[in-house]
Tab-separated table of C-alpha atoms in Angstrom:
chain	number	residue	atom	x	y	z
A	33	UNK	CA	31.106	82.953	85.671
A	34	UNK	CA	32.166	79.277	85.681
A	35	UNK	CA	34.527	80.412	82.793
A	36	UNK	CA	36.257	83.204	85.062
A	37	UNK	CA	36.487	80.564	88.054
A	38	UNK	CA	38.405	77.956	85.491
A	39	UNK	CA	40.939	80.766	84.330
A	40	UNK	CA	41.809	81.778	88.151
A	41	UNK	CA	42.282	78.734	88.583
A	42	UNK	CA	44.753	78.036	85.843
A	43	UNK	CA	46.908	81.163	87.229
A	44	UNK	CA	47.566	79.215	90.562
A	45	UNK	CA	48.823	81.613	93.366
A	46	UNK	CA	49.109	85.330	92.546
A	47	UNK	CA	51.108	86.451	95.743
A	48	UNK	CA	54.143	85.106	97.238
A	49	UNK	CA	54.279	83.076	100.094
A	50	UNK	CA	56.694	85.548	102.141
A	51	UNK	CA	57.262	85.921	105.533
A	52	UNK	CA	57.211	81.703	105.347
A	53	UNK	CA	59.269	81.691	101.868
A	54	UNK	CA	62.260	84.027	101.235
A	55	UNK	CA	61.552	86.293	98.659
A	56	UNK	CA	63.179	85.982	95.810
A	57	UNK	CA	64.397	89.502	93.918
A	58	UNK	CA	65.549	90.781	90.813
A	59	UNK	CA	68.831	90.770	90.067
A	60	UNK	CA	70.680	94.886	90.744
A	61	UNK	CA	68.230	94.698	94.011
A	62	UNK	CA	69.691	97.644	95.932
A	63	UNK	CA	69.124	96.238	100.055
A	64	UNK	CA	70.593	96.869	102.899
A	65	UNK	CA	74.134	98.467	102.367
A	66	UNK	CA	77.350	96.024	103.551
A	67	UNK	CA	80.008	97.831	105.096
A	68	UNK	CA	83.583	96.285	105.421
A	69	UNK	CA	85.556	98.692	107.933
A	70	UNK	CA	88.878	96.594	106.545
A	71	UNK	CA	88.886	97.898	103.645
A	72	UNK	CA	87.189	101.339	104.195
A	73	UNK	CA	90.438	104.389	103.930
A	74	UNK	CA	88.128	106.727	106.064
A	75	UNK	CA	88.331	109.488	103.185
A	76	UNK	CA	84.175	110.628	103.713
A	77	UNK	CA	83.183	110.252	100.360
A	78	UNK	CA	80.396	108.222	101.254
A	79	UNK	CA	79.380	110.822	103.915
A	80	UNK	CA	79.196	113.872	101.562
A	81	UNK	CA	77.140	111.797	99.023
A	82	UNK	CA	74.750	110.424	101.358
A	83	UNK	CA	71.673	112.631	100.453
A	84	UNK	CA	69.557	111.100	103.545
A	85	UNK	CA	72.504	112.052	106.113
A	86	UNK	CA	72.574	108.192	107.118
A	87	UNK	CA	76.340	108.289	106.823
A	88	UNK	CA	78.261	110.543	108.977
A	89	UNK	CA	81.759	110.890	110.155
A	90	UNK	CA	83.397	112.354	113.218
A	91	UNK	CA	87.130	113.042	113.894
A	92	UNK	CA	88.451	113.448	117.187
A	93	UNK	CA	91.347	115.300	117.358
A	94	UNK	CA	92.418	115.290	120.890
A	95	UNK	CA	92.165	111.540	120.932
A	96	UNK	CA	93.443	111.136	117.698
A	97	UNK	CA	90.551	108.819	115.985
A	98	UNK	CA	88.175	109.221	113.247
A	99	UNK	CA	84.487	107.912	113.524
A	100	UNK	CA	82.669	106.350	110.693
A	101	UNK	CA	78.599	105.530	111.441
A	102	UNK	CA	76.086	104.216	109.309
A	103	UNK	CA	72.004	104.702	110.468
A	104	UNK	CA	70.162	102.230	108.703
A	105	UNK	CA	67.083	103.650	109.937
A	106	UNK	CA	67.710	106.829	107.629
A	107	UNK	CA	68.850	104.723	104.626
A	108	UNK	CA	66.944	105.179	101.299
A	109	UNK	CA	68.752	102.750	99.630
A	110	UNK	CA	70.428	105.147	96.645
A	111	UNK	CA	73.877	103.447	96.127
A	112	UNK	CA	75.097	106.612	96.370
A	113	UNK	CA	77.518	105.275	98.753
A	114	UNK	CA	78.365	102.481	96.879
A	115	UNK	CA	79.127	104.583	93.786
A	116	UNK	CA	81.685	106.827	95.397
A	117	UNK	CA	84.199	104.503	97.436
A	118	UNK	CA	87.261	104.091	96.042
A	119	UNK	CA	88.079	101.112	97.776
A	120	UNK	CA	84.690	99.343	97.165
A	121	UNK	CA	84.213	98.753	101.546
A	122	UNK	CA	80.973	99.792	100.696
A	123	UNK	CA	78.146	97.436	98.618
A	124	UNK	CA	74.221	97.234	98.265
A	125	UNK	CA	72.797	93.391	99.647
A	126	UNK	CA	70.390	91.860	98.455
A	127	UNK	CA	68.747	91.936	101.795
A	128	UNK	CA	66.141	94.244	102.936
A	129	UNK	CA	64.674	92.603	106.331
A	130	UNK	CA	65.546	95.286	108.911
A	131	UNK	CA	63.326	94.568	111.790
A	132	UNK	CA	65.310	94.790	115.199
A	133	UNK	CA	64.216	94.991	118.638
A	134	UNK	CA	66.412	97.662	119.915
A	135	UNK	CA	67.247	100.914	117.664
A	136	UNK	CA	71.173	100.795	118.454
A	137	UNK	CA	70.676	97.751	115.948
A	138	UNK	CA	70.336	99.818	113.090
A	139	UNK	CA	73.805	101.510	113.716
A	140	UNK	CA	76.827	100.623	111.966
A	141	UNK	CA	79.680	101.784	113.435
A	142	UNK	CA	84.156	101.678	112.852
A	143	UNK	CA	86.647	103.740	114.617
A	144	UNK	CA	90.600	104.323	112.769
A	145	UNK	CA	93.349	106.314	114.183
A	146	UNK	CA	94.673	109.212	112.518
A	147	UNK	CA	98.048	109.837	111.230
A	148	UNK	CA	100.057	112.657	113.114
A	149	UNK	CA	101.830	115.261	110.610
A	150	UNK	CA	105.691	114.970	110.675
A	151	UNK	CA	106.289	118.309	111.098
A	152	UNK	CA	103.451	119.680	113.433
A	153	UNK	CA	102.564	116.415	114.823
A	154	UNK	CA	99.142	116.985	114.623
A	155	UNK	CA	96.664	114.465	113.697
A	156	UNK	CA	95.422	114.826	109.516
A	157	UNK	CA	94.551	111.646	107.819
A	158	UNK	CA	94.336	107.859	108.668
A	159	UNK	CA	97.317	105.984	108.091
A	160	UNK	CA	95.239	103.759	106.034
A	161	UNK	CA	94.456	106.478	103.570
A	162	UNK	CA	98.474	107.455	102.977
A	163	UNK	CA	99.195	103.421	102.205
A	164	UNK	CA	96.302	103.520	99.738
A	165	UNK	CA	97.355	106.795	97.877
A	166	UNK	CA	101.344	104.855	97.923
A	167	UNK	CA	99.720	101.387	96.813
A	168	UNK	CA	98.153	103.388	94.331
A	169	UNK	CA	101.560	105.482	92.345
A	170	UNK	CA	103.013	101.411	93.171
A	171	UNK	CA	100.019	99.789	90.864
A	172	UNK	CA	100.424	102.283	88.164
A	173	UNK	CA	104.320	101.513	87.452
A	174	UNK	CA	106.148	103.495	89.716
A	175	UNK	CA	108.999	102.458	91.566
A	176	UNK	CA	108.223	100.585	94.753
A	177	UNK	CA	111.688	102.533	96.226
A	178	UNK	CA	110.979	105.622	94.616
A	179	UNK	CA	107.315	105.240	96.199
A	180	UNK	CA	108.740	104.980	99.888
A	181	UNK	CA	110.863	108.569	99.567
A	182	UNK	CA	107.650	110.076	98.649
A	183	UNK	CA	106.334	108.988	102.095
A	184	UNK	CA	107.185	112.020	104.103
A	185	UNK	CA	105.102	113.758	102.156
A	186	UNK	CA	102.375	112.083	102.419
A	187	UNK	CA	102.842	111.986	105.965
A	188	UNK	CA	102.599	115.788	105.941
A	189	UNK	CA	99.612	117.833	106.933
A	190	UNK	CA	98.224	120.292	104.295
A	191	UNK	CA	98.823	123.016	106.164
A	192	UNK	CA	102.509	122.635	106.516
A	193	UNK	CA	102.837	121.638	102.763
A	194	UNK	CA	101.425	125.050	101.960
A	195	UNK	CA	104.259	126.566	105.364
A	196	UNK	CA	107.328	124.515	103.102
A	197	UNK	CA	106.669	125.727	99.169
A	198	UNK	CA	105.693	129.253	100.827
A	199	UNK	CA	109.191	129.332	102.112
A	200	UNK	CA	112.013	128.449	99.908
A	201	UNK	CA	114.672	128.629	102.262
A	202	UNK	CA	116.530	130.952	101.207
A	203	UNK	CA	116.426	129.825	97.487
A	204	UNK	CA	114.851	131.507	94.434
A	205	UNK	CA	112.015	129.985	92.199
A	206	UNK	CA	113.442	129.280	88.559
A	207	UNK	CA	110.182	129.314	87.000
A	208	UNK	CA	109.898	132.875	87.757
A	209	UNK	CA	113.360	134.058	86.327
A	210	UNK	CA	113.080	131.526	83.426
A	211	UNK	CA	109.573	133.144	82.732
A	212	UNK	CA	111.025	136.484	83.254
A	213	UNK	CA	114.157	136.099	80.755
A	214	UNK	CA	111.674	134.682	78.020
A	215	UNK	CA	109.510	137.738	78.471
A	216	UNK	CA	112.872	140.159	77.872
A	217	UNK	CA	114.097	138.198	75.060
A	218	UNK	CA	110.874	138.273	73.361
A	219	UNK	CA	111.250	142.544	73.267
């Protein structure tokens, strides 16, 4: 018995002296996730990969805005969100003290304006989202001039994309008749 006393008290302390220490943690913790709405493009990856639904976005046509909100309080903590965004405004702390006194606390939340479409003139994407994808083709060795005639199409819903290479204006589609002559000439 007196050996057993002798050994524990050799080991020292077994627990950590916490809520009057900090607690140290391992390096790769995954805490409480940082958001940083300056850099965040509003594109809702982070939102589809969320598998506890803490993430969710909102866009408000009518008033033209898009509505990012993180719930800590349904957070697991994945990095799920972390993995996905392309502009890294999303990272795992290190901290993991969450105790508030009022639930609206736990919310994290970042409004941007949308982007009307030049044609239509109806609100599509953030504008923050259509300078990303430019400074993007800009990084990889494009031409910063050739870059900024691309922008109308950028600034171009979807849906009216789809309206424009639908209708040719009165032209005709060379790949067809080039695809058409080959066909001939190979009977």
């Amino acid at each position: 018995m007196l050996k057993l006393f002798k050994t524990i008290q050799r080991a020292g302390d077994v627990t950590v002296k916490y809520p009057f220490k900090p607690m140290e943690v391992s390096p790769g913790f995954r805490g409480r996730p940082e958001y940083h709405a300056q850099q965040c493009i509003a594109c809702g990856a982070c939102t589809v990969a969320c598998p506890a639904n803490a993430l969710t976005m909102e866009t408000d046509v009518a008033a033209g805005s898009r509505s990012w909100q993180l719930f800590l309080g349904r957070c697991i903590f994945c990095g799920r969100c972390e993995e996905v965004c392309p502009t890294r405004a999303i990272h795992l702390s290190e901290d993991f003290e969450m105790a508030v006194t009022q639930k609206a606390d736990l919310f994290n939340r970042a409004t941007f304006t949308l982007l009307s479409c030049r044609l239509c003139h109806q609100p599509f994407t953030t504008d923050k989202s259509v300078e990303y994808a430019m400074a993007l083709l800009t990084q990889s060795g494009m031409d910063p001039a050739s870059v900024e005639e691309m922008r109308p199409q950028f600034e171009t819903c979807p849906a009216c994309k789809r309206r424009q290479s639908l209708d040719n204006h009165g032209s005709t589609n060379l790949n067809y008749h080039v695809g058409e002559k080959n066909a001939l000439a190979g009977n």
